PDB file of C-alpha atoms in Angstrom:
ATOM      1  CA  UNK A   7      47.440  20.460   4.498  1.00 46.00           C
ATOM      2  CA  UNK A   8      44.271  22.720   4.036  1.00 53.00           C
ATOM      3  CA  UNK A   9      41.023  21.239   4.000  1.00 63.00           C
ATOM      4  CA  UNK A  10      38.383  21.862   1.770  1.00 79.00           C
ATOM      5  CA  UNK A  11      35.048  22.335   3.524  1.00 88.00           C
ATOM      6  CA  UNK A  12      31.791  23.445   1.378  1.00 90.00           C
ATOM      7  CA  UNK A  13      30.197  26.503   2.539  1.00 91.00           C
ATOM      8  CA  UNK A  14      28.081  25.471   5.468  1.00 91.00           C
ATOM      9  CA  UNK A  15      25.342  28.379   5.254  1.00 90.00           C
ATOM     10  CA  UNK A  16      24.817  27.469   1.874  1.00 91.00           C
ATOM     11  CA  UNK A  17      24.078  23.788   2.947  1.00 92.00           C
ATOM     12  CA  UNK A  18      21.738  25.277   5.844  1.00 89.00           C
ATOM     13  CA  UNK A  19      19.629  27.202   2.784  1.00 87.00           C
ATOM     14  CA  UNK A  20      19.385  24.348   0.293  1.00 89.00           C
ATOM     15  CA  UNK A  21      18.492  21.951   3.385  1.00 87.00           C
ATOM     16  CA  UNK A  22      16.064  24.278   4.669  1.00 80.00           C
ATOM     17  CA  UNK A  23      14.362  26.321   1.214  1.00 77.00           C
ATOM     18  CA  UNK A  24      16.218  23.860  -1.206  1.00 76.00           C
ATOM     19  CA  UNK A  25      12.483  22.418  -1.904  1.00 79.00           C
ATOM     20  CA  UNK A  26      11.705  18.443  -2.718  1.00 84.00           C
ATOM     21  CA  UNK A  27      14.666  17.556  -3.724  1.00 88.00           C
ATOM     22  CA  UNK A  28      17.213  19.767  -1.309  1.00 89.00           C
ATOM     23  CA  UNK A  29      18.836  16.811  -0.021  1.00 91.00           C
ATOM     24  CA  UNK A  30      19.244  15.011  -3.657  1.00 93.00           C
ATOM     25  CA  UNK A  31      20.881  18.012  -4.676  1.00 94.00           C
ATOM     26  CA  UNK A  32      23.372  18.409  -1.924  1.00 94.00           C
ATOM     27  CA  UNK A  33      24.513  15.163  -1.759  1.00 94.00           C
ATOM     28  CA  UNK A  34      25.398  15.901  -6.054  1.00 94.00           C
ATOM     29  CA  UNK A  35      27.150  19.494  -4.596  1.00 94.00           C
ATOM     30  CA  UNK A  36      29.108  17.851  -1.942  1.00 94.00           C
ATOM     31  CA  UNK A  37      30.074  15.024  -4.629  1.00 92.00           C
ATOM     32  CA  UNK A  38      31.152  17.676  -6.896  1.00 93.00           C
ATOM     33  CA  UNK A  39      32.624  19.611  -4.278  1.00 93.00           C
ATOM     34  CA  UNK A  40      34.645  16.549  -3.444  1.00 91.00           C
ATOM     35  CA  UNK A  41      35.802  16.264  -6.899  1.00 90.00           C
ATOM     36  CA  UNK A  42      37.116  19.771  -7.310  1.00 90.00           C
ATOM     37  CA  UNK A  43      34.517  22.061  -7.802  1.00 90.00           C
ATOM     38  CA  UNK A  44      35.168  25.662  -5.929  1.00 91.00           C
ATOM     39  CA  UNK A  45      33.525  27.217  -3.479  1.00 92.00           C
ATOM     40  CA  UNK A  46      32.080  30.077  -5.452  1.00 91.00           C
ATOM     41  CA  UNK A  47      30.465  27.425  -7.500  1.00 92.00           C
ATOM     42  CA  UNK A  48      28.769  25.674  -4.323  1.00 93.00           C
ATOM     43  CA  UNK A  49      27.678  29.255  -3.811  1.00 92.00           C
ATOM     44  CA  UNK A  50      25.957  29.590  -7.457  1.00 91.00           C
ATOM     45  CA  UNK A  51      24.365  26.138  -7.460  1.00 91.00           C
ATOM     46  CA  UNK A  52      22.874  26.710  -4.047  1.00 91.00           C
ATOM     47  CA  UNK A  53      21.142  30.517  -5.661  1.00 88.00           C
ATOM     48  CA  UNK A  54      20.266  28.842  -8.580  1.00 88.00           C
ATOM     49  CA  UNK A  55      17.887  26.260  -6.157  1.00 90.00           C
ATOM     50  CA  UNK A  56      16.878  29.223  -4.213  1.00 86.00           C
ATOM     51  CA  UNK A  57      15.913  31.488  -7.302  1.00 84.00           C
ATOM     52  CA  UNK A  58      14.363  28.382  -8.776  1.00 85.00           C
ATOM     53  CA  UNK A  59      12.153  27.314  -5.652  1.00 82.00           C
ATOM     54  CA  UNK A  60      11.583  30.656  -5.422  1.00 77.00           C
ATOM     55  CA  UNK A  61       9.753  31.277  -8.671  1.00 79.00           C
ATOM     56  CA  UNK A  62       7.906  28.218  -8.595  1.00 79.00           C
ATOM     57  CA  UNK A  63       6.442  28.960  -5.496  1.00 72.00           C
ATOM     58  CA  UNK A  64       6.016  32.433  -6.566  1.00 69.00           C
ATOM     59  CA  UNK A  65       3.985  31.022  -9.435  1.00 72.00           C
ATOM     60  CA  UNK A  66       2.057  28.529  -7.584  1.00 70.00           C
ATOM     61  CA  UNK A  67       1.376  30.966  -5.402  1.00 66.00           C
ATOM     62  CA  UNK A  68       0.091  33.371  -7.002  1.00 66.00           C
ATOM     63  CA  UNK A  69      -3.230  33.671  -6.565  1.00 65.00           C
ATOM     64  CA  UNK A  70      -3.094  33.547  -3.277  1.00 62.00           C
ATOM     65  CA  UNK A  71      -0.701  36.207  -2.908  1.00 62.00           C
ATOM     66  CA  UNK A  72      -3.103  38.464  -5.524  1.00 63.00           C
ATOM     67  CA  UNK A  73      -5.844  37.233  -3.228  1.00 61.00           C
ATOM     68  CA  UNK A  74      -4.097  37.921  -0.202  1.00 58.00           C
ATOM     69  CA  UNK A  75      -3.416  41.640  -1.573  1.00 60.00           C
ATOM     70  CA  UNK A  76      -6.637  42.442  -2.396  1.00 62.00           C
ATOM     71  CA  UNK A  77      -8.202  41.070   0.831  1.00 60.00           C
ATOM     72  CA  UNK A  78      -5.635  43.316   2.606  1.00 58.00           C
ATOM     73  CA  UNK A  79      -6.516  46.860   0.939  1.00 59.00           C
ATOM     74  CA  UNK A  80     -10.050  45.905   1.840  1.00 62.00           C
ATOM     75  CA  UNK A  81      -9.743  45.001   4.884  1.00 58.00           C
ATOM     76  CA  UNK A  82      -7.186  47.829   5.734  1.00 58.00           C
ATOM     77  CA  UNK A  83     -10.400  50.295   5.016  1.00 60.00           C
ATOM     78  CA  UNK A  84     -12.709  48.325   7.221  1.00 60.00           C
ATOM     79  CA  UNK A  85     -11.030  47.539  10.111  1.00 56.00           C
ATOM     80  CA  UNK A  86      -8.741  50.619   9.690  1.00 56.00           C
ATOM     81  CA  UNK A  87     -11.444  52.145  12.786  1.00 58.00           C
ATOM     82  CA  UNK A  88     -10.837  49.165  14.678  1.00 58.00           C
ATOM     83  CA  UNK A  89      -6.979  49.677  14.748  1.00 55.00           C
ATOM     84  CA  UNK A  90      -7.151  53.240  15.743  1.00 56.00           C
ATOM     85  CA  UNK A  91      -6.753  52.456  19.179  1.00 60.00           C
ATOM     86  CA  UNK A  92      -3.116  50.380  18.554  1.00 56.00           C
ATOM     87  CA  UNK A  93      -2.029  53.178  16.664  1.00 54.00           C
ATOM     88  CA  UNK A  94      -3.206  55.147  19.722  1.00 58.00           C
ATOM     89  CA  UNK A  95      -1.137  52.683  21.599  1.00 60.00           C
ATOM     90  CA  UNK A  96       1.898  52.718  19.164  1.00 56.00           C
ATOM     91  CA  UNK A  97       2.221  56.618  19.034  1.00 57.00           C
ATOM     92  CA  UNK A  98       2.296  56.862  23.360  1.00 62.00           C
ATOM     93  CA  UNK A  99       5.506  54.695  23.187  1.00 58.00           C
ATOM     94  CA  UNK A 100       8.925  56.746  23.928  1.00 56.00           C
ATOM     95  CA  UNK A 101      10.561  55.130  20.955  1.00 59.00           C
ATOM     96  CA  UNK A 102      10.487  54.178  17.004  1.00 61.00           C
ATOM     97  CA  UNK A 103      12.634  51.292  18.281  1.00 62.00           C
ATOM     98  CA  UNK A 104      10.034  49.763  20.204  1.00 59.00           C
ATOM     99  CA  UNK A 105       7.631  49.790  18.031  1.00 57.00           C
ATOM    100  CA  UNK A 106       9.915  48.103  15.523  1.00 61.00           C
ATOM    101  CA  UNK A 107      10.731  45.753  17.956  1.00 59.00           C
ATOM    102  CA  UNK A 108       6.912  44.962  19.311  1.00 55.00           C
ATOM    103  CA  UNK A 109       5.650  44.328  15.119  1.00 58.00           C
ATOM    104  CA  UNK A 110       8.871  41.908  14.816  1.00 58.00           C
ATOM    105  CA  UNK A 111       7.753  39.776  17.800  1.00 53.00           C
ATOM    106  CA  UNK A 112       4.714  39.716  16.602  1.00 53.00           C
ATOM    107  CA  UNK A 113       5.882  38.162  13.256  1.00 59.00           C
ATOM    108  CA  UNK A 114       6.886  35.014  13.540  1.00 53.00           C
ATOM    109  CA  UNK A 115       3.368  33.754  15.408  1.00 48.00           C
ATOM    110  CA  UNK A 116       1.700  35.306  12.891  1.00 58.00           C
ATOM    111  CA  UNK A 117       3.577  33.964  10.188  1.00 59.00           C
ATOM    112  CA  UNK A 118       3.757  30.443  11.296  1.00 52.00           C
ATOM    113  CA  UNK A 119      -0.060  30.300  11.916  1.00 49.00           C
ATOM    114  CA  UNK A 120      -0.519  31.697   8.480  1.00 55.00           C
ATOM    115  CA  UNK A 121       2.053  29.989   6.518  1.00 56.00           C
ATOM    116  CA  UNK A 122       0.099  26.546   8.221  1.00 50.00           C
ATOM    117  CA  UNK A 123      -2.740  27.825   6.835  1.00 49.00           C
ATOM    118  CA  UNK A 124      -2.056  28.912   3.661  1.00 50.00           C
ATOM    119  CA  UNK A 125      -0.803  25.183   2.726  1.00 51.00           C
ATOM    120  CA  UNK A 126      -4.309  23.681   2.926  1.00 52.00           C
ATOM    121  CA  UNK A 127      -6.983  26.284   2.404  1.00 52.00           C
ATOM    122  CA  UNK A 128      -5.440  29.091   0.278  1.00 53.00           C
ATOM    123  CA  UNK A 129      -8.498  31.204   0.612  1.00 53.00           C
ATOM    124  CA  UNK A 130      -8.759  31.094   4.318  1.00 54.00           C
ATOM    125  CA  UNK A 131      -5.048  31.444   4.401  1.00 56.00           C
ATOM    126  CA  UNK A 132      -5.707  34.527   1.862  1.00 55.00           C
ATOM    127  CA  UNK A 133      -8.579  35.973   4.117  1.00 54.00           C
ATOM    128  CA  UNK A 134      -6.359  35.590   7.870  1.00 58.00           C
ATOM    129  CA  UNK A 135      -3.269  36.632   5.793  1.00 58.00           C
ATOM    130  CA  UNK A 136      -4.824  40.263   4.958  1.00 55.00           C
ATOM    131  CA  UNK A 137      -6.617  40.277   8.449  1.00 57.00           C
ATOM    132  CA  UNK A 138      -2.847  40.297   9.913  1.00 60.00           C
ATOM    133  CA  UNK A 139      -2.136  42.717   7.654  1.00 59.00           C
ATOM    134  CA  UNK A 140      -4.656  45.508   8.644  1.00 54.00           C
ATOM    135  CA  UNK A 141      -4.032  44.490  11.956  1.00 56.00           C
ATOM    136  CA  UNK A 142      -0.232  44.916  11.852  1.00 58.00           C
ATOM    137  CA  UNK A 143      -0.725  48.594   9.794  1.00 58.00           C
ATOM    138  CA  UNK A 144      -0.395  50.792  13.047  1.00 56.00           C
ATOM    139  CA  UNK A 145       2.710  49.075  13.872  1.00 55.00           C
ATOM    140  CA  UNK A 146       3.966  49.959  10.712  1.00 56.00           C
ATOM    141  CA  UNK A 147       5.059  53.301  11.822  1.00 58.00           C
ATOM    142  CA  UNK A 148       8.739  53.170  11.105  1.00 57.00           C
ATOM    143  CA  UNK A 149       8.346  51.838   7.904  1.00 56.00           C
ATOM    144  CA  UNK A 150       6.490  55.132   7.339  1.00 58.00           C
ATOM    145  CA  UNK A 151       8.851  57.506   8.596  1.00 60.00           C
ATOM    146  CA  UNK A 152      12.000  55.761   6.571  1.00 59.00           C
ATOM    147  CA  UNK A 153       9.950  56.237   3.711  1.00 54.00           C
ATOM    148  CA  UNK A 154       9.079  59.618   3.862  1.00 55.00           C
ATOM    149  CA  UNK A 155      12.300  60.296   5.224  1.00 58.00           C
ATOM    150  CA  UNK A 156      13.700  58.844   2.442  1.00 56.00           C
ATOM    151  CA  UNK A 157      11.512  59.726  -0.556  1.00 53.00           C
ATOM    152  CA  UNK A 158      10.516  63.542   0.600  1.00 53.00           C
ATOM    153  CA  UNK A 159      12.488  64.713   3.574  1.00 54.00           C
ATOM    154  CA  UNK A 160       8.788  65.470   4.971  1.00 52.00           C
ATOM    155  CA  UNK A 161       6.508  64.392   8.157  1.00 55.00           C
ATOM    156  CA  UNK A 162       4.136  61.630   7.626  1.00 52.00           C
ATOM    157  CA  UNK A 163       1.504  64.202   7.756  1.00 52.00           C
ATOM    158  CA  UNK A 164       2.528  66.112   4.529  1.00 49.00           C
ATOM    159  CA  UNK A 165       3.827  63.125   2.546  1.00 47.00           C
ATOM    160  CA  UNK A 166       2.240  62.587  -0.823  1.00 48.00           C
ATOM    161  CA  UNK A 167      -0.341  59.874  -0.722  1.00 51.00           C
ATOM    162  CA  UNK A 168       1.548  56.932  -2.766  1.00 50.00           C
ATOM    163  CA  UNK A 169       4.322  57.474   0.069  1.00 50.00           C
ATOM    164  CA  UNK A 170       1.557  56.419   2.904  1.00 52.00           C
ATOM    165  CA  UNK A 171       0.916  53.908   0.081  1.00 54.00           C
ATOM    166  CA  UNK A 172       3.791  52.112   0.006  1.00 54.00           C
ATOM    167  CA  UNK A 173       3.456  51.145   3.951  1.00 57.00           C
ATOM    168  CA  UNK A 174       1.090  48.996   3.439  1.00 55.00           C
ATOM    169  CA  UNK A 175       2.153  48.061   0.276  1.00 58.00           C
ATOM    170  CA  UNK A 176       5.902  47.570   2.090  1.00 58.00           C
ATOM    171  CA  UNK A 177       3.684  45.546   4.983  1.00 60.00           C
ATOM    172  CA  UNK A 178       2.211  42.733   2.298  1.00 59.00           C
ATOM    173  CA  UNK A 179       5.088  42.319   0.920  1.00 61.00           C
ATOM    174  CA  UNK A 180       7.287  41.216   3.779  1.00 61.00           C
ATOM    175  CA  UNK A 181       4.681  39.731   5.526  1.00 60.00           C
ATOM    176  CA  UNK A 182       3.806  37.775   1.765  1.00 61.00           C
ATOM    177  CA  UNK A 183       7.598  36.911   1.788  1.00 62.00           C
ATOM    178  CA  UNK A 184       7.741  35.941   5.470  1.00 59.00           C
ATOM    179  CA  UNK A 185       4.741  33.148   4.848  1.00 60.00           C
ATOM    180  CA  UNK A 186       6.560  31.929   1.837  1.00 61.00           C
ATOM    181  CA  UNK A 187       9.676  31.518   4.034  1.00 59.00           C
ATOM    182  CA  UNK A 188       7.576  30.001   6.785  1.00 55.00           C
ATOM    183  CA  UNK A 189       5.651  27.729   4.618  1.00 57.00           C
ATOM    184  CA  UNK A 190       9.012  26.688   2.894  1.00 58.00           C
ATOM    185  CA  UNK A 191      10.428  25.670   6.472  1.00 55.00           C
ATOM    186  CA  UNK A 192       7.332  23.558   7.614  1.00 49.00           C
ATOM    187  CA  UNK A 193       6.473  21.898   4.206  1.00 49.00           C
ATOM    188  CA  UNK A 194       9.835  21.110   3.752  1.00 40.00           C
ATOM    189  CA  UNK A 195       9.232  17.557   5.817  1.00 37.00           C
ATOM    190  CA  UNK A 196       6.392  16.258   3.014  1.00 37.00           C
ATOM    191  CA  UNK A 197       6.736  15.090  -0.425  1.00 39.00           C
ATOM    192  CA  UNK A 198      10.186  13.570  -0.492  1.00 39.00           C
ATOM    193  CA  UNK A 199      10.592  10.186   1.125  1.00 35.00           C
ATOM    194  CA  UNK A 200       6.902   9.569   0.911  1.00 35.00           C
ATOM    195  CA  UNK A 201       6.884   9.705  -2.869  1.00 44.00           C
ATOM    196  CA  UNK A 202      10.110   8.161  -3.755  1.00 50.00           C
ATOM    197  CA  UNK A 203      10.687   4.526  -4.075  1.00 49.00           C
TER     198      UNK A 203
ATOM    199  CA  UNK B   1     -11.289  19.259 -23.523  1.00 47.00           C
ATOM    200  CA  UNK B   2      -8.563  18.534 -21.514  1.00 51.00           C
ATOM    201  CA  UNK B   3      -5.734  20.787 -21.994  1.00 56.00           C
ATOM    202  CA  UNK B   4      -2.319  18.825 -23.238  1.00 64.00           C
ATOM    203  CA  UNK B   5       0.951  19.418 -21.558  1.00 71.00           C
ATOM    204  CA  UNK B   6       3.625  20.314 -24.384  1.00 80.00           C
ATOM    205  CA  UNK B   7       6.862  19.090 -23.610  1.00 87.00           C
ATOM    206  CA  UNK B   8       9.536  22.047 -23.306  1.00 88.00           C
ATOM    207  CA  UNK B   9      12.659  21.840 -24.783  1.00 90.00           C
ATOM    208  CA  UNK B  10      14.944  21.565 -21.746  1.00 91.00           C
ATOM    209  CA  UNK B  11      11.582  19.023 -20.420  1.00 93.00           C
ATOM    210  CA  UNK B  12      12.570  16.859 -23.469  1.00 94.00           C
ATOM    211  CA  UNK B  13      16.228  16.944 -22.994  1.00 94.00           C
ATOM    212  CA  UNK B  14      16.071  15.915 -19.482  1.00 95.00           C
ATOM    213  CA  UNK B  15      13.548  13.290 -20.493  1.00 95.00           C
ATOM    214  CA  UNK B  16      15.864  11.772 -23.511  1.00 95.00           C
ATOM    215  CA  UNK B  17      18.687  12.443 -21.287  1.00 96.00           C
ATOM    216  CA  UNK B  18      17.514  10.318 -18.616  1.00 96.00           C
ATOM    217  CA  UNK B  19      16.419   7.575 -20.902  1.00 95.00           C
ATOM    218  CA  UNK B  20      19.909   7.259 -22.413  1.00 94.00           C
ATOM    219  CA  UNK B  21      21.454   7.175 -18.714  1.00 95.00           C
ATOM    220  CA  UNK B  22      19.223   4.192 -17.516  1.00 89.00           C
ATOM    221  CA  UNK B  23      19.790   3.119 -14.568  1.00 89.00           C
ATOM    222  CA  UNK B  24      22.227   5.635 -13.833  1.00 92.00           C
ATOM    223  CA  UNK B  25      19.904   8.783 -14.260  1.00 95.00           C
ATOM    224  CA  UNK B  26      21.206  11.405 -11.196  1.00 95.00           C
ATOM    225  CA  UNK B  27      21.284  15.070 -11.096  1.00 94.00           C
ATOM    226  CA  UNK B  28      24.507  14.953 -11.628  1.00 95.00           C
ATOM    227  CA  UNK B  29      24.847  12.083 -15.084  1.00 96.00           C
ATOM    228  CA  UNK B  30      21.853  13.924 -16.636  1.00 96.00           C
ATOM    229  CA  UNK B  31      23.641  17.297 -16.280  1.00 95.00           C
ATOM    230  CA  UNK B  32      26.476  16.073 -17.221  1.00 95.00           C
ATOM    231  CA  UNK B  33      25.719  14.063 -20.330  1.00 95.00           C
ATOM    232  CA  UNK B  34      23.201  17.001 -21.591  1.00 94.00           C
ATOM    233  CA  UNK B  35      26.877  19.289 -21.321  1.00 93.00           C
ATOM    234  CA  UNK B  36      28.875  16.801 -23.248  1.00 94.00           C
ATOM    235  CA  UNK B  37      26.023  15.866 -25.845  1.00 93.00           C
ATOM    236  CA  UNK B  38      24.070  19.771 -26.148  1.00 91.00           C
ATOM    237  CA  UNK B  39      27.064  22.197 -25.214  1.00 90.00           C
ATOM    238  CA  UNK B  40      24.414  23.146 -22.574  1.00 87.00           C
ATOM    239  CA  UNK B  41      26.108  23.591 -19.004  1.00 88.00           C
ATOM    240  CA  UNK B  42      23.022  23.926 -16.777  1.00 89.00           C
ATOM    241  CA  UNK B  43      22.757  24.004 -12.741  1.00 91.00           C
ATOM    242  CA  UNK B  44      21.918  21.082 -11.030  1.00 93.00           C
ATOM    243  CA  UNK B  45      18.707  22.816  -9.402  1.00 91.00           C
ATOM    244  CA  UNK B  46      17.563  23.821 -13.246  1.00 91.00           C
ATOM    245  CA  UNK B  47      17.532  19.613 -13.697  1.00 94.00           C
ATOM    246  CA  UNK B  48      16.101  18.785 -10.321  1.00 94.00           C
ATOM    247  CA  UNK B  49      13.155  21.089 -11.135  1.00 91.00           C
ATOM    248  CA  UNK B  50      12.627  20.145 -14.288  1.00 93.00           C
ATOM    249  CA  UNK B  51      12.609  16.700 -13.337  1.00 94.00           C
ATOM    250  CA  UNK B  52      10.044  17.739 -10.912  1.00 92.00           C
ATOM    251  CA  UNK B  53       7.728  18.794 -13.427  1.00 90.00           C
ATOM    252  CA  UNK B  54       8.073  15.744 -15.492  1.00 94.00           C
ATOM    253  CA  UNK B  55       7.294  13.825 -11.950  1.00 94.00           C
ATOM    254  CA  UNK B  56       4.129  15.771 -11.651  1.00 90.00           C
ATOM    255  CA  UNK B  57       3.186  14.724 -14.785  1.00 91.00           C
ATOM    256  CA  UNK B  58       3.659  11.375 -14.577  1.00 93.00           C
ATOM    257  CA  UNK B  59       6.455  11.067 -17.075  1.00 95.00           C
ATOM    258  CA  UNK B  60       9.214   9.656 -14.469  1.00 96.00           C
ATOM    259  CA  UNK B  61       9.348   8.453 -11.415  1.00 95.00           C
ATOM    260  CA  UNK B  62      11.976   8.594  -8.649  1.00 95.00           C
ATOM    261  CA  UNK B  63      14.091   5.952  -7.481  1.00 94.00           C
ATOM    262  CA  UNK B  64      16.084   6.480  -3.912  1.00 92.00           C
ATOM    263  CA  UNK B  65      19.963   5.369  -4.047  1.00 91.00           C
ATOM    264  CA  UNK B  66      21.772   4.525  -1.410  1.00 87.00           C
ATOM    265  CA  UNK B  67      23.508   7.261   1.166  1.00 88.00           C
ATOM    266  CA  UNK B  68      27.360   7.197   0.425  1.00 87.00           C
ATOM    267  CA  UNK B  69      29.850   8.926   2.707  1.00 86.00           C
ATOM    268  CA  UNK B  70      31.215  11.128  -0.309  1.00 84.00           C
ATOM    269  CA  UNK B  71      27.959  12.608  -0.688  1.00 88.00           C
ATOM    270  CA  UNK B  72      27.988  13.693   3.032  1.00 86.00           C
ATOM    271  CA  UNK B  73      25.665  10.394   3.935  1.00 89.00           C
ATOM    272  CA  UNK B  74      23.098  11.749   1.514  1.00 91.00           C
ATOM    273  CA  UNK B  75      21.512   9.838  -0.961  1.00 91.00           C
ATOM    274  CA  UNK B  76      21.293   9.836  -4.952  1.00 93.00           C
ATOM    275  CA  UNK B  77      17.929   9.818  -6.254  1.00 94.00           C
ATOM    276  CA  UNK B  78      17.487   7.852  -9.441  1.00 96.00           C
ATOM    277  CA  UNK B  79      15.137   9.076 -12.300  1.00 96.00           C
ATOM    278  CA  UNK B  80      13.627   6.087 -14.462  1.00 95.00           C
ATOM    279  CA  UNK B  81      11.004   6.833 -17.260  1.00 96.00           C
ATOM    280  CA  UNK B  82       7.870   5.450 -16.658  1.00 96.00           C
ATOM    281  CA  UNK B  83       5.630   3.790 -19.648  1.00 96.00           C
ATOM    282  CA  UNK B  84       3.708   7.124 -20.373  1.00 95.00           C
ATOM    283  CA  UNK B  85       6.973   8.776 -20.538  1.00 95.00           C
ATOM    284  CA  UNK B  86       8.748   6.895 -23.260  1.00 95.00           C
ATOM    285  CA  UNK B  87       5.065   7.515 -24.827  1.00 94.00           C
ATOM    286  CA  UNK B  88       6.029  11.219 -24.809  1.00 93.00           C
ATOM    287  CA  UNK B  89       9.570  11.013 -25.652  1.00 93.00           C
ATOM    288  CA  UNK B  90       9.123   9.335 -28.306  1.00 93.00           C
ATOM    289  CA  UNK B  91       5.929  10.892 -29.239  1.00 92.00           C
ATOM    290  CA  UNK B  92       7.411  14.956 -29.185  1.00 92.00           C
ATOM    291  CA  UNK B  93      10.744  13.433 -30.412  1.00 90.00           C
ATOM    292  CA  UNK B  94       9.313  11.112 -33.870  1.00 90.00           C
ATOM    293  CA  UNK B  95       6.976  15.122 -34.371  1.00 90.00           C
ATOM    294  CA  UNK B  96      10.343  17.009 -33.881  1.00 89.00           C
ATOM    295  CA  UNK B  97      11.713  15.173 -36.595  1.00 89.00           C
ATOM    296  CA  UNK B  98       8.880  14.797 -38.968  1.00 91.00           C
ATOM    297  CA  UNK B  99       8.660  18.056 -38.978  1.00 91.00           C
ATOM    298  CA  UNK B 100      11.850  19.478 -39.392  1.00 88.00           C
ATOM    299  CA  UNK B 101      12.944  20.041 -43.149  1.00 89.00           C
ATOM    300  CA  UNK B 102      15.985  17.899 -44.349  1.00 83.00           C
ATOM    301  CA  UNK B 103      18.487  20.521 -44.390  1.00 83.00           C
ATOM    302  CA  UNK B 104      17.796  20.653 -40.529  1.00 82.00           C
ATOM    303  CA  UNK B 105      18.502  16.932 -40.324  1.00 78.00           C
ATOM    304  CA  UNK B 106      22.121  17.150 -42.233  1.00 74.00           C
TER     305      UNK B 106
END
């Protein structure tokens, strides 16, 4: 006898970005998924909530994000002396690898104090969110390299400016997605059994 | 002047959908009935979000079932229309239909 189990990473996803109504909505999968549905159906329902959570957020979002971008180019050109001596820092290291691995542990602190910001006071949240960013820039040194490595086949030094561009660009974005992630995770706990009867 | 919220079209069939299901308005009923009466197959999250916007505007309210052990011990949640929402059904609904021409109604 084989038994049918639904996808469990799925069910981790939904449960923790699955929004207000994640658990409603698994307990309807699992009672379809009980009832014959396939696998590969579990699978679509559970990107459909993601895509779905994903653009509302996205869209509630939004001015915070354009906020947040804005706030970052600025502040990348005024505090771009400040972080002269991390890039300083950055560039004595032996490796690419560990300054890849020094920005990631940075991340998730950052993140989680952002994403707890951003909840409350989007403007704050928008003003500490580019600070991070212009902080983080030096570190951003492999992101550099890959992309001049793979858009030009040149050094840093000699890449066209919209390659340098798309560091920080690269930077906001992940760091943008990161705090959506983040502030998916710890609001998932409010709004559902305190507004339903 | 306080902008009005339009009903959408999937808004209204989840709204009419849900009426028509009363009491037993789930995710899964209201998708299921919209399939059978609309041809419309839609994904469950598509209803729970649109049922989230009709919650945020006041046009149903949530009701929490109990947990069953099919449903991996979690519960259903129940969608019931609240007075402002049969307002609005039947408000968008009676405009819908005075407005189509007859040939629409055949």
């Amino acid at each position: 006898m084989i038994l049918r189990r639904p996808p469990r990473i799925a069910q981790a996803l939904l449960r923790s970005l699955g929004g207000r109504y994640a658990e409603s909505l698994e307990g309807d999968l699992l009672e379809e998924f009980a009832a014959g549905r396939t696998r590969l159906w579990f699978w679509y329902q559970v990107t459909c909530a993601l895509y779905e959570q994903a653009w509302r957020t996205v869209r509630r979002q939004a001015m915070t994000f354009a906020a947040a971008f804005t706030f970052f180019l600025l502040a990348l050109w005024a505090i771009a002396p400040v972080t002269y001596p991390v890039m300083r820092w950055a560039r004595t290291l032996e490796s690419d690898f560990l300054v890849l691995v020094a920005w990631l542990a940075g991340v998730p602190f950052v993140l989680g104090s952002v994403a707890g910001t951003t909840q409350r006071r989007r403007f704050t949240g928008a003003i500490l969110l580019a600070g991070t960013c212009a902080y983080l820039t030096p570190l951003t040194q492999p992101f550099t390299l890959a992309a001049c490595d793979l858009c030009t086949r040149s050094q840093p030094s000699t890449a066209p400016g919209a390659v340098l561009l798309l560091t920080p660009f690269a930077s906001a974005l992940l760091i943008g997605l990161g705090a959506w992630v983040a502030a998916r995770i710890t609001g998932q706990s409010s709004g559902s059994a305190d507004e339903i009867a | 002047m306080r902008r009005r919220d339009y009903l959408g079209h999937l808004e209204l069939m989840v709204l009419l959908a849900a009426w028509r299901l009363k009491p037993e308005a789930y995710g899964v009923s209201i998708a299921r009935e919209i399939e059978q009466q609309c041809g419309y197959s839609l994904a469950l999250a598509g209803i729970y979000s649109t049922l989230e916007r009709l919650q945020e505007k006041g046009l149903v309210r949530p009701i929490r079932g109990e947990p069953t052990p099919e449903r991996g011990g979690r519960a259903r949640t129940y969608f019931e229309l609240t007075p402002a929402g049969v307002r609005e059904a039947r408000s968008t609904f009676g405009a819908l239909t005075r407005l189509a021409p007859k040939a629409a109604l055949s």
